[in-house]
mmCIF file of C-alpha atoms and ligand atoms in Angstrom:
data_model
loop_
_atom_site.group_PDB
_atom_site.id
_atom_site.type_symbol
_atom_site.label_atom_id
_atom_site.label_comp_id
_atom_site.label_asym_id
_atom_site.label_seq_id
_atom_site.Cartn_x
_atom_site.Cartn_y
_atom_site.Cartn_z
ATOM 1 C CA ARG A 60 -29.933 31.688 -31.819
ATOM 2 C CA HIS A 61 -32.248 34.536 -31.455
ATOM 3 C CA HIS A 62 -29.850 37.325 -29.892
ATOM 4 C CA VAL A 63 -26.094 37.378 -29.599
ATOM 5 C CA LEU A 64 -25.316 38.315 -26.104
ATOM 6 C CA SER A 65 -22.341 36.797 -25.417
ATOM 7 C CA LEU A 66 -19.695 34.285 -26.596
ATOM 8 C CA SER A 67 -19.735 32.175 -23.473
ATOM 9 C CA ASP A 68 -22.257 29.900 -24.697
ATOM 10 C CA PHE A 69 -21.168 29.674 -28.555
ATOM 11 C CA THR A 70 -20.526 26.120 -29.778
ATOM 12 C CA ASN A 71 -17.518 25.372 -32.167
ATOM 13 C CA ALA A 72 -20.225 24.535 -34.697
ATOM 14 C CA GLU A 73 -21.741 28.026 -34.454
ATOM 15 C CA TYR A 74 -18.507 29.670 -34.490
ATOM 16 C CA ASN A 75 -17.667 27.902 -38.009
ATOM 17 C CA THR A 76 -20.920 28.799 -39.401
ATOM 18 C CA VAL A 77 -20.253 32.479 -38.397
ATOM 19 C CA LEU A 78 -16.576 32.145 -39.971
ATOM 20 C CA GLN A 79 -17.809 30.337 -42.978
ATOM 21 C CA THR A 80 -20.754 33.107 -43.828
ATOM 22 C CA ALA A 81 -18.453 35.893 -42.936
ATOM 23 C CA ALA A 82 -16.093 34.480 -45.795
ATOM 24 C CA SER A 83 -18.910 34.241 -48.110
ATOM 25 C CA PHE A 84 -19.663 38.109 -47.355
ATOM 26 C CA MET A 85 -16.128 39.114 -47.969
ATOM 27 C CA GLU A 86 -16.309 37.536 -51.372
ATOM 28 C CA VAL A 87 -19.547 39.864 -51.881
ATOM 29 C CA LEU A 88 -17.639 42.898 -50.433
ATOM 30 C CA SER A 89 -14.724 42.131 -52.960
ATOM 31 C CA ARG A 90 -17.207 42.676 -55.922
ATOM 32 C CA ARG A 91 -18.149 46.243 -57.910
ATOM 33 C CA THR A 92 -21.679 46.031 -56.325
ATOM 34 C CA LYS A 93 -21.114 44.992 -52.856
ATOM 35 C CA LYS A 94 -24.659 44.364 -51.930
ATOM 36 C CA VAL A 95 -27.279 41.663 -51.731
ATOM 37 C CA PRO A 96 -30.997 41.730 -51.031
ATOM 38 C CA THR A 97 -31.134 39.379 -48.499
ATOM 39 C CA LEU A 98 -32.636 41.753 -45.369
ATOM 40 C CA GLN A 99 -34.551 43.823 -47.874
ATOM 41 C CA GLY A 100 -37.556 45.701 -45.890
ATOM 42 C CA GLN A 101 -36.194 44.782 -42.485
ATOM 43 C CA VAL A 102 -34.865 47.518 -40.271
ATOM 44 C CA VAL A 103 -31.702 47.660 -38.199
ATOM 45 C CA ALA A 104 -31.443 50.035 -35.386
ATOM 46 C CA ASN A 105 -28.032 50.752 -33.986
ATOM 47 C CA LEU A 106 -28.792 51.922 -30.116
ATOM 48 C CA PHE A 107 -25.385 53.304 -28.742
ATOM 49 C CA PHE A 108 -25.827 54.848 -25.609
ATOM 50 C CA GLU A 109 -21.946 54.783 -25.525
ATOM 51 C CA PRO A 110 -19.721 56.367 -28.028
ATOM 52 C CA SER A 111 -18.269 54.341 -30.836
ATOM 53 C CA THR A 112 -16.770 54.752 -34.245
ATOM 54 C CA ARG A 113 -15.925 51.391 -35.853
ATOM 55 C CA THR A 114 -18.695 49.136 -34.189
ATOM 56 C CA ARG A 115 -21.460 51.840 -35.167
ATOM 57 C CA SER A 116 -20.297 52.383 -38.535
ATOM 58 C CA SER A 117 -19.513 48.721 -39.328
ATOM 59 C CA PHE A 118 -23.196 47.267 -38.313
ATOM 60 C CA GLU A 119 -24.454 50.270 -40.110
ATOM 61 C CA LEU A 120 -22.566 49.424 -43.317
ATOM 62 C CA ALA A 121 -23.264 45.893 -42.879
ATOM 63 C CA ALA A 122 -26.928 46.316 -42.897
ATOM 64 C CA LYS A 123 -26.752 48.611 -45.890
ATOM 65 C CA ARG A 124 -24.900 45.969 -47.677
ATOM 66 C CA LEU A 125 -27.931 43.445 -46.818
ATOM 67 C CA SER A 126 -30.007 46.090 -48.181
ATOM 68 C CA ALA A 127 -31.849 46.932 -44.919
ATOM 69 C CA ASP A 128 -32.991 50.046 -43.506
ATOM 70 C CA THR A 129 -30.978 51.562 -40.721
ATOM 71 C CA LEU A 130 -31.626 54.079 -37.979
ATOM 72 C CA ASN A 131 -28.856 55.349 -36.180
ATOM 73 C CA PHE A 132 -29.412 56.655 -32.302
ATOM 74 C CA ALA A 133 -26.682 58.315 -29.881
ATOM 75 C CA SER A 134 -27.704 59.118 -26.630
ATOM 76 C CA ALA A 135 -26.179 62.494 -26.446
ATOM 77 C CA THR A 136 -28.646 63.757 -29.059
ATOM 78 C CA SER A 137 -31.675 61.779 -27.844
ATOM 79 C CA SER A 138 -34.837 61.824 -25.684
ATOM 80 C CA ILE A 139 -32.835 60.060 -23.148
ATOM 81 C CA THR A 140 -31.073 63.581 -22.218
ATOM 82 C CA LYS A 141 -35.018 64.603 -21.426
ATOM 83 C CA GLY A 142 -35.295 61.704 -18.855
ATOM 84 C CA GLU A 143 -36.503 58.634 -21.164
ATOM 85 C CA THR A 144 -35.364 55.112 -19.824
ATOM 86 C CA ILE A 145 -33.635 52.916 -21.934
ATOM 87 C CA LEU A 146 -36.637 50.242 -22.140
ATOM 88 C CA ASP A 147 -38.828 52.816 -23.392
ATOM 89 C CA THR A 148 -36.403 54.055 -25.890
ATOM 90 C CA ALA A 149 -36.031 50.444 -27.172
ATOM 91 C CA LYS A 150 -39.995 50.108 -27.094
ATOM 92 C CA THR A 151 -40.146 53.437 -29.342
ATOM 93 C CA TYR A 152 -37.615 51.932 -31.967
ATOM 94 C CA LEU A 153 -40.156 48.512 -31.741
ATOM 95 C CA ALA A 154 -43.149 50.686 -32.415
ATOM 96 C CA MET A 155 -41.452 52.074 -35.692
ATOM 97 C CA GLY A 156 -40.910 48.461 -36.590
ATOM 98 C CA THR A 157 -37.394 47.702 -35.997
ATOM 99 C CA ASP A 158 -36.415 44.138 -36.720
ATOM 100 C CA ILE A 159 -32.938 44.038 -35.296
ATOM 101 C CA MET A 160 -31.267 46.127 -32.407
ATOM 102 C CA VAL A 161 -27.687 46.538 -31.912
ATOM 103 C CA ILE A 162 -27.139 47.895 -28.511
ATOM 104 C CA ARG A 163 -23.972 49.165 -26.928
ATOM 105 C CA HIS A 164 -24.117 50.728 -23.265
ATOM 106 C CA LYS A 165 -21.279 51.317 -20.490
ATOM 107 C CA GLU A 166 -23.394 49.008 -17.937
ATOM 108 C CA ALA A 167 -23.127 45.568 -18.251
ATOM 109 C CA GLY A 168 -26.346 43.664 -18.721
ATOM 110 C CA VAL A 169 -28.418 46.298 -20.687
ATOM 111 C CA PRO A 170 -28.487 44.452 -24.060
ATOM 112 C CA GLN A 171 -29.747 41.208 -22.152
ATOM 113 C CA ALA A 172 -31.983 43.356 -20.429
ATOM 114 C CA ILE A 173 -33.814 44.523 -23.554
ATOM 115 C CA ALA A 174 -33.709 41.436 -25.088
ATOM 116 C CA ALA A 175 -35.597 39.948 -21.955
ATOM 117 C CA GLU A 176 -37.890 42.576 -22.323
ATOM 118 C CA MET A 177 -38.405 42.078 -26.110
ATOM 119 C CA ASP A 178 -39.048 38.155 -25.511
ATOM 120 C CA ARG A 179 -41.534 39.178 -22.463
ATOM 121 C CA LEU A 180 -43.307 41.433 -25.082
ATOM 122 C CA GLY A 181 -43.583 38.141 -27.478
ATOM 123 C CA VAL A 182 -42.191 40.666 -30.527
ATOM 124 C CA ARG A 183 -39.830 38.975 -32.979
ATOM 125 C CA VAL A 184 -37.058 41.361 -32.341
ATOM 126 C CA ASN A 185 -33.537 40.116 -32.385
ATOM 127 C CA VAL A 186 -30.975 41.750 -30.164
ATOM 128 C CA LEU A 187 -26.952 42.118 -30.712
ATOM 129 C CA ASN A 188 -24.984 43.011 -28.059
ATOM 130 C CA ALA A 189 -22.280 45.876 -29.456
ATOM 131 C CA GLY A 190 -20.442 46.116 -26.465
ATOM 132 C CA ASP A 191 -21.728 46.419 -22.610
ATOM 133 C CA GLY A 192 -19.744 47.712 -20.065
ATOM 134 C CA GLN A 193 -16.703 45.668 -19.068
ATOM 135 C CA HIS A 194 -18.761 42.487 -19.697
ATOM 136 C CA GLU A 195 -18.593 41.176 -23.353
ATOM 137 C CA HIS A 196 -18.207 42.759 -27.138
ATOM 138 C CA PRO A 197 -19.397 39.422 -28.862
ATOM 139 C CA SER A 198 -18.953 40.838 -32.410
ATOM 140 C CA GLN A 199 -15.426 42.089 -31.730
ATOM 141 C CA GLY A 200 -14.505 38.900 -30.562
ATOM 142 C CA LEU A 201 -15.638 36.938 -33.747
ATOM 143 C CA LEU A 202 -14.042 39.598 -36.222
ATOM 144 C CA ASP A 203 -10.790 38.946 -33.969
ATOM 145 C CA LEU A 204 -11.235 35.273 -34.431
ATOM 146 C CA PHE A 205 -12.137 35.856 -38.244
ATOM 147 C CA THR A 206 -8.848 37.783 -38.915
ATOM 148 C CA ILE A 207 -6.679 35.024 -37.454
ATOM 149 C CA CYS A 208 -8.500 32.329 -39.061
ATOM 150 C CA THR A 209 -8.559 33.939 -42.544
ATOM 151 C CA LEU A 210 -4.861 34.689 -42.191
ATOM 152 C CA LEU A 211 -4.149 30.907 -41.742
ATOM 153 C CA ASP A 212 -6.660 29.687 -44.358
ATOM 154 C CA ALA A 213 -8.628 32.403 -46.561
ATOM 155 C CA ASP A 214 -10.605 29.797 -48.212
ATOM 156 C CA SER A 215 -11.978 27.821 -45.480
ATOM 157 C CA PRO A 216 -11.413 29.878 -42.286
ATOM 158 C CA GLN A 217 -12.185 27.628 -39.016
ATOM 159 C CA ILE A 218 -12.052 28.048 -35.361
ATOM 160 C CA GLU A 219 -9.840 24.551 -35.051
ATOM 161 C CA LEU A 220 -7.288 26.294 -36.696
ATOM 162 C CA LEU A 221 -6.171 28.049 -33.736
ATOM 163 C CA LYS A 222 -5.658 24.770 -31.782
ATOM 164 C CA ASP A 223 -1.962 25.125 -29.986
ATOM 165 C CA LYS A 224 -1.250 28.384 -31.246
ATOM 166 C CA LYS A 225 -0.172 30.642 -28.639
ATOM 167 C CA ILE A 226 -2.152 34.187 -27.940
ATOM 168 C CA ALA A 227 -1.216 36.564 -26.017
ATOM 169 C CA ILE A 228 -3.965 39.574 -24.366
ATOM 170 C CA VAL A 229 -1.912 42.235 -23.305
ATOM 171 C CA GLY A 230 -2.548 45.361 -21.096
ATOM 172 C CA ASP A 231 -6.074 46.443 -19.527
ATOM 173 C CA ILE A 232 -7.633 43.092 -19.161
ATOM 174 C CA VAL A 233 -9.810 43.829 -16.323
ATOM 175 C CA HIS A 234 -11.907 46.493 -17.878
ATOM 176 C CA SER A 235 -11.875 45.021 -20.995
ATOM 177 C CA ARG A 236 -15.123 43.403 -22.802
ATOM 178 C CA VAL A 237 -13.497 42.677 -25.610
ATOM 179 C CA ALA A 238 -10.929 40.424 -23.745
ATOM 180 C CA ARG A 239 -13.548 38.619 -22.225
ATOM 181 C CA SER A 240 -14.945 37.662 -25.632
ATOM 182 C CA ASN A 241 -11.820 36.838 -26.909
ATOM 183 C CA ILE A 242 -10.922 34.733 -24.148
ATOM 184 C CA TRP A 243 -14.265 32.496 -24.945
ATOM 185 C CA SER A 244 -13.614 31.980 -28.556
ATOM 186 C CA PHE A 245 -9.777 31.677 -28.498
ATOM 187 C CA THR A 246 -9.763 29.096 -25.423
ATOM 188 C CA ALA A 247 -12.911 27.433 -27.090
ATOM 189 C CA SER A 248 -10.051 26.762 -30.337
ATOM 190 C CA GLY A 249 -7.851 25.061 -28.391
ATOM 191 C CA ALA A 250 -5.378 27.746 -28.420
ATOM 192 C CA HIS A 251 -3.237 28.764 -25.118
ATOM 193 C CA VAL A 252 -4.023 32.171 -24.012
ATOM 194 C CA HIS A 253 -1.726 34.287 -22.022
ATOM 195 C CA LEU A 254 -2.641 37.442 -20.351
ATOM 196 C CA ALA A 255 -0.078 39.954 -19.204
ATOM 197 C CA GLY A 256 -0.301 43.360 -17.526
ATOM 198 C CA PRO A 257 -0.098 44.914 -14.648
ATOM 199 C CA PRO A 258 -1.528 43.144 -11.454
ATOM 200 C CA THR A 259 -3.920 45.942 -10.995
ATOM 201 C CA LEU A 260 -5.244 45.881 -14.341
ATOM 202 C CA LEU A 261 -5.670 42.012 -14.545
ATOM 203 C CA PRO A 262 -8.532 39.916 -13.420
ATOM 204 C CA LYS A 263 -8.245 38.451 -9.856
ATOM 205 C CA LEU A 264 -10.546 35.549 -9.803
ATOM 206 C CA PHE A 265 -10.203 33.238 -13.072
ATOM 207 C CA ALA A 266 -10.795 30.265 -10.943
ATOM 208 C CA ASN A 267 -12.815 27.736 -13.003
ATOM 209 C CA TYR A 268 -13.136 30.113 -15.971
ATOM 210 C CA GLY A 269 -13.891 28.224 -18.766
ATOM 211 C CA GLU A 270 -12.450 24.804 -17.424
ATOM 212 C CA ASP A 271 -14.462 22.757 -19.910
ATOM 213 C CA GLN A 272 -12.525 24.715 -22.701
ATOM 214 C CA PRO A 273 -10.165 22.986 -24.884
ATOM 215 C CA GLY A 274 -7.349 25.565 -24.490
ATOM 216 C CA LYS A 275 -5.756 26.812 -21.770
ATOM 217 C CA LEU A 276 -5.520 30.167 -19.881
ATOM 218 C CA PHE A 277 -2.723 31.843 -18.297
ATOM 219 C CA LEU A 278 -1.824 34.842 -15.912
ATOM 220 C CA HIS A 279 1.428 36.865 -16.040
ATOM 221 C CA TRP A 280 2.294 39.873 -14.123
ATOM 222 C CA GLU A 281 5.214 40.555 -16.834
ATOM 223 C CA LEU A 282 5.215 40.590 -20.352
ATOM 224 C CA GLU A 283 7.840 38.581 -21.526
ATOM 225 C CA PRO A 284 6.684 35.216 -20.793
ATOM 226 C CA ALA A 285 3.321 36.125 -22.550
ATOM 227 C CA LEU A 286 5.528 37.209 -25.686
ATOM 228 C CA GLN A 287 7.942 34.293 -25.533
ATOM 229 C CA ASP A 288 7.165 32.518 -28.882
ATOM 230 C CA ALA A 289 3.711 33.895 -29.534
ATOM 231 C CA ASP A 290 1.788 33.385 -32.689
ATOM 232 C CA PHE A 291 -0.261 36.388 -32.088
ATOM 233 C CA VAL A 292 -0.326 39.399 -29.741
ATOM 234 C CA MET A 293 -3.625 41.276 -28.945
ATOM 235 C CA THR A 294 -2.905 44.527 -27.575
ATOM 236 C CA LEU A 295 -5.475 46.541 -25.587
ATOM 237 C CA ARG A 296 -6.299 49.968 -24.582
ATOM 238 C CA LEU A 297 -5.924 51.388 -21.008
ATOM 239 C CA GLN A 298 -9.381 52.255 -20.267
ATOM 240 C CA LYS A 299 -9.287 55.540 -18.528
ATOM 241 C CA GLU A 300 -12.908 56.268 -18.640
ATOM 242 C CA ARG A 301 -13.382 53.021 -16.353
ATOM 243 C CA MET A 302 -11.019 53.557 -14.040
ATOM 244 C CA THR A 303 -10.601 55.230 -10.858
ATOM 245 C CA ALA A 304 -7.592 57.483 -10.852
ATOM 246 C CA HIS A 305 -5.612 55.439 -8.563
ATOM 247 C CA LEU A 306 -5.498 52.592 -11.365
ATOM 248 C CA LEU A 307 -4.251 54.714 -13.699
ATOM 249 C CA PRO A 308 -0.568 53.983 -14.290
ATOM 250 C CA SER A 309 1.648 56.829 -15.626
ATOM 251 C CA LEU A 310 1.345 56.314 -19.516
ATOM 252 C CA ARG A 311 5.421 56.519 -19.951
ATOM 253 C CA GLU A 312 6.255 53.926 -17.570
ATOM 254 C CA TYR A 313 3.231 51.621 -18.628
ATOM 255 C CA HIS A 314 4.623 51.951 -22.496
ATOM 256 C CA GLN A 315 8.240 51.233 -20.948
ATOM 257 C CA MET A 316 6.828 48.188 -19.009
ATOM 258 C CA TYR A 317 3.798 46.691 -21.232
ATOM 259 C CA GLY A 318 4.327 48.454 -24.384
ATOM 260 C CA ILE A 319 4.672 46.295 -27.798
ATOM 261 C CA THR A 320 7.306 47.552 -29.686
ATOM 262 C CA HIS A 321 9.701 46.177 -32.515
ATOM 263 C CA SER A 322 12.354 45.231 -29.966
ATOM 264 C CA ARG A 323 9.978 43.212 -27.480
ATOM 265 C CA LEU A 324 8.461 41.485 -30.744
ATOM 266 C CA GLU A 325 11.686 39.903 -31.153
ATOM 267 C CA LEU A 326 10.833 37.445 -28.132
ATOM 268 C CA CYS A 327 7.655 36.234 -30.538
ATOM 269 C CA LYS A 328 7.443 33.761 -33.172
ATOM 270 C CA PRO A 329 9.394 35.504 -36.380
ATOM 271 C CA GLU A 330 6.007 35.475 -37.954
ATOM 272 C CA VAL A 331 4.106 36.950 -35.151
ATOM 273 C CA LYS A 332 1.233 39.226 -35.894
ATOM 274 C CA ILE A 333 -0.264 42.086 -33.754
ATOM 275 C CA LEU A 334 -4.025 42.829 -33.013
ATOM 276 C CA HIS A 335 -5.727 45.862 -31.688
ATOM 277 C CA PRO A 336 -9.726 46.175 -31.493
ATOM 278 C CA GLY A 337 -9.076 49.912 -31.576
ATOM 279 C CA PRO A 338 -9.438 52.889 -30.853
ATOM 280 C CA VAL A 339 -5.722 52.907 -30.089
ATOM 281 C CA ASN A 340 -3.673 55.100 -27.806
ATOM 282 C CA ARG A 341 -0.437 55.413 -30.065
ATOM 283 C CA GLY A 342 2.899 55.591 -27.921
ATOM 284 C CA VAL A 343 1.121 53.792 -24.853
ATOM 285 C CA GLU A 344 0.074 50.124 -25.502
ATOM 286 C CA ILE A 345 1.557 49.975 -28.973
ATOM 287 C CA SER A 346 4.066 51.946 -30.693
ATOM 288 C CA SER A 347 3.429 53.790 -33.552
ATOM 289 C CA GLU A 348 6.014 51.951 -35.421
ATOM 290 C CA VAL A 349 4.357 48.535 -34.907
ATOM 291 C CA MET A 350 0.963 49.471 -35.221
ATOM 292 C CA ASP A 351 1.927 50.855 -39.048
ATOM 293 C CA ASP A 352 4.279 47.986 -39.925
ATOM 294 C CA PRO A 353 2.565 45.746 -42.290
ATOM 295 C CA LYS A 354 4.761 42.712 -41.711
ATOM 296 C CA PHE A 355 3.183 42.572 -38.105
ATOM 297 C CA SER A 356 0.002 44.696 -37.901
ATOM 298 C CA LEU A 357 -3.529 43.242 -38.787
ATOM 299 C CA ILE A 358 -5.117 46.523 -37.169
ATOM 300 C CA GLN A 359 -6.407 47.529 -40.637
ATOM 301 C CA ASN A 360 -7.643 43.600 -41.447
ATOM 302 C CA GLN A 361 -9.658 43.616 -38.507
ATOM 303 C CA VAL A 362 -11.620 46.439 -39.347
ATOM 304 C CA SER A 363 -12.149 45.341 -42.817
ATOM 305 C CA SER A 364 -13.131 41.957 -41.420
ATOM 306 C CA GLY A 365 -15.796 43.962 -38.784
ATOM 307 C CA VAL A 366 -18.153 44.546 -42.022
ATOM 308 C CA ALA A 367 -18.115 40.973 -43.305
ATOM 309 C CA ILE A 368 -18.689 39.541 -39.665
ATOM 310 C CA ARG A 369 -21.712 42.046 -38.885
ATOM 311 C CA MET A 370 -23.106 41.279 -42.115
ATOM 312 C CA ALA A 371 -22.981 37.262 -41.123
ATOM 313 C CA LEU A 372 -24.476 37.875 -37.745
ATOM 314 C CA LEU A 373 -27.172 40.251 -39.112
ATOM 315 C CA TYR A 374 -27.981 37.590 -42.123
ATOM 316 C CA LEU A 375 -27.909 34.758 -39.706
ATOM 317 C CA ILE A 376 -29.963 35.982 -36.983
ATOM 318 C CA GLY A 377 -32.436 38.133 -39.353
ATOM 319 C CA SER A 378 -32.922 36.175 -42.390
ATOM 320 C CA GLY A 379 -36.185 34.400 -42.978
ATOM 321 C CA LYS A 380 -38.011 37.360 -41.249
ATOM 322 C CA SER A 381 -38.850 38.846 -44.721
HETATM 323 N N1 CP B 523 -13.447 48.294 -31.191
HETATM 324 C C1 CP B 523 -14.473 48.997 -30.938
HETATM 325 O O1 CP B 523 -15.559 48.707 -30.187
HETATM 326 O O2 CP B 523 -14.359 50.098 -31.289
HETATM 327 P P1 CP B 523 -15.553 51.254 -31.364
HETATM 328 O O3 CP B 523 -15.406 51.961 -29.809
HETATM 329 O O4 CP B 523 -14.762 52.389 -32.050
HETATM 330 O O5 CP B 523 -16.472 50.615 -31.640
#
């Protein structure tokens, strides 16, 4: 695989290669030195045309842990503000010797367009999608999978560990690229995935979605059937920046109907774990008490897993070039 743009075409063998590689990097990260020389001499450019805290910083840290040189771009402080196009920006970074471009944009399809341009130019640049509009966020989908699988088997995380588990994904699904990547990987594992949220924030058309996937996908307008006996609950932020005003519910009403609280968790399996890709709006999609409760919350584990997963992705697509 040359680029990582989507999880829709990932095979279970590929998932397991990423999971096992990330597990070995978790071991590297537990050492005192935390660094390997694998990508020495390579250049990783983080091209972020939309804000980010954890994805940008963890890709940068992952590249540094692999001994690559890093370039960080944020559109607000770049020549995009003077009218330079996205493709010209990418070609500028290519001319500086970039080997791997990590791209985030508010429009779906931008990383794909840059990857196609790099392929058309015949250059050996790898493109990683760090979140494109409402489409996908593959590295987040992989780190969520890794977080769950390492909880089930830290020594040998494999996608098959999720078979027949019940996973609820709750909230603003329709605007969530994370949910779309989660749905591909979780249903590929054979898990039963239950989407729950207000009707205006659920996808309308799910016919044939992943019909070849081993797992099953269910839609609920109410929270309770999704939470009942769930093994894992993924909560999602209301993405106000992608909503027209009439879609935005009252935050208090939303929390009353769909917020994850300790009392609602009583519907789930006793050992249920809660995930959230971040950033979190405390007291809206999840109560502060649940978010900070180490008995349930895997949110900090997700962030830590993100560094190992991004090291694995950079290593798997970037090694062999130096
Ligand atoms: N989960 C996620 O993509 O977070 P950031 O927007 O902070 O990168």
